[in-house]
Amino acid sequence: MSERAAPFHCPYCGDEDLRPGEQSHGTWECGGCNRAFQLKFLGLLARGLRRPDTGEDRT
């Protein structure tokens, strides 16, 4: 098993019944809604996130 963090909830139904998928690395299967999904880290944002109401950085 990988040392990477695992999702705690399904992004579709919110259920916690998740299992690693067999298709490829980063895939997960939800027992609650019977969906499969993939997680992938894309990278860091160069500009960071700005709060739309104040323009302050989120931390």
PDB file of C-alpha atoms in Angstrom:
ATOM      1  CA  MET A   1       0.000   0.000   0.000  1.00  0.00           C
ATOM      2  CA  SER A   2       1.180   3.515  -0.771  1.00  0.00           C
ATOM      3  CA  GLU A   3       2.321   6.047   1.811  1.00  0.00           C
ATOM      4  CA  ARG A   4       0.094   8.676   0.185  1.00  0.00           C
ATOM      5  CA  ALA A   5      -3.016  10.082   1.808  1.00  0.00           C
ATOM      6  CA  ALA A   6      -6.297   8.377   1.044  1.00  0.00           C
ATOM      7  CA  PRO A   7      -9.652  10.110   0.566  1.00  0.00           C
ATOM      8  CA  PHE A   8     -11.996   9.918   3.539  1.00  0.00           C
ATOM      9  CA  HIS A   9     -15.254  10.525   1.638  1.00  0.00           C
ATOM     10  CA  CYS A  10     -16.602   9.860  -1.836  1.00  0.00           C
ATOM     11  CA  PRO A  11     -16.688  13.138  -3.828  1.00  0.00           C
ATOM     12  CA  TYR A  12     -20.079  12.144  -5.297  1.00  0.00           C
ATOM     13  CA  CYS A  13     -22.159  10.815  -2.396  1.00  0.00           C
ATOM     14  CA  GLY A  14     -20.039  11.536   0.699  1.00  0.00           C
ATOM     15  CA  ASP A  15     -20.005   7.891   1.820  1.00  0.00           C
ATOM     16  CA  GLU A  16     -16.943   6.528   3.642  1.00  0.00           C
ATOM     17  CA  ASP A  17     -17.042   3.024   2.102  1.00  0.00           C
ATOM     18  CA  LEU A  18     -14.030   3.475  -0.203  1.00  0.00           C
ATOM     19  CA  ARG A  19     -11.650   0.855  -1.543  1.00  0.00           C
ATOM     20  CA  PRO A  20      -8.566   1.212  -3.760  1.00  0.00           C
ATOM     21  CA  GLY A  21      -9.478   0.552  -7.394  1.00  0.00           C
ATOM     22  CA  GLU A  22      -7.859  -2.061  -9.587  1.00  0.00           C
ATOM     23  CA  GLN A  23      -7.656   0.042 -12.785  1.00  0.00           C
ATOM     24  CA  SER A  24      -4.578   2.146 -12.005  1.00  0.00           C
ATOM     25  CA  HIS A  25      -2.756   4.082  -9.297  1.00  0.00           C
ATOM     26  CA  GLY A  26      -4.942   6.680  -7.599  1.00  0.00           C
ATOM     27  CA  THR A  27      -8.281   5.071  -8.461  1.00  0.00           C
ATOM     28  CA  TRP A  28     -10.917   4.480  -5.799  1.00  0.00           C
ATOM     29  CA  GLU A  29     -14.245   2.661  -5.735  1.00  0.00           C
ATOM     30  CA  CYS A  30     -17.210   3.732  -3.597  1.00  0.00           C
ATOM     31  CA  GLY A  31     -19.414   1.023  -2.126  1.00  0.00           C
ATOM     32  CA  GLY A  32     -22.143   3.562  -1.354  1.00  0.00           C
ATOM     33  CA  CYS A  33     -22.904   4.866  -4.856  1.00  0.00           C
ATOM     34  CA  ASN A  34     -21.029   2.235  -6.912  1.00  0.00           C
ATOM     35  CA  ARG A  35     -18.863   4.852  -8.661  1.00  0.00           C
ATOM     36  CA  ALA A  36     -15.165   4.758  -9.459  1.00  0.00           C
ATOM     37  CA  PHE A  37     -13.015   7.894  -9.484  1.00  0.00           C
ATOM     38  CA  GLN A  38      -9.365   8.864  -9.727  1.00  0.00           C
ATOM     39  CA  LEU A  39      -7.319  11.292  -7.648  1.00  0.00           C
ATOM     40  CA  LYS A  40      -4.285  13.004  -9.100  1.00  0.00           C
ATOM     41  CA  PHE A  41      -2.042  15.752  -7.721  1.00  0.00           C
ATOM     42  CA  LEU A  42      -1.580  18.371 -10.435  1.00  0.00           C
ATOM     43  CA  GLY A  43       0.915  20.706  -8.755  1.00  0.00           C
ATOM     44  CA  LEU A  44       1.196  23.813  -6.641  1.00  0.00           C
ATOM     45  CA  LEU A  45      -0.406  27.103  -7.590  1.00  0.00           C
ATOM     46  CA  ALA A  46       2.231  29.710  -8.401  1.00  0.00           C
ATOM     47  CA  ARG A  47       0.019  32.638  -7.406  1.00  0.00           C
ATOM     48  CA  GLY A  48      -1.671  31.025  -4.393  1.00  0.00           C
ATOM     49  CA  LEU A  49      -5.331  31.466  -3.507  1.00  0.00           C
ATOM     50  CA  ARG A  50      -6.916  34.866  -2.929  1.00  0.00           C
ATOM     51  CA  ARG A  51     -10.052  35.542  -0.926  1.00  0.00           C
ATOM     52  CA  PRO A  52     -12.503  37.222  -3.331  1.00  0.00           C
ATOM     53  CA  ASP A  53     -13.914  39.582  -0.695  1.00  0.00           C
ATOM     54  CA  THR A  54     -10.650  40.958   0.768  1.00  0.00           C
ATOM     55  CA  GLY A  55      -7.839  39.929  -1.586  1.00  0.00           C
ATOM     56  CA  GLU A  56      -5.979  38.319   1.340  1.00  0.00           C
ATOM     57  CA  ASP A  57      -4.073  35.055   1.059  1.00  0.00           C
ATOM     58  CA  ARG A  58      -5.736  31.941   2.439  1.00  0.00           C
ATOM     59  CA  THR A  59      -3.702  30.068   4.987  1.00  0.00           C
TER      60      THR A  59
END
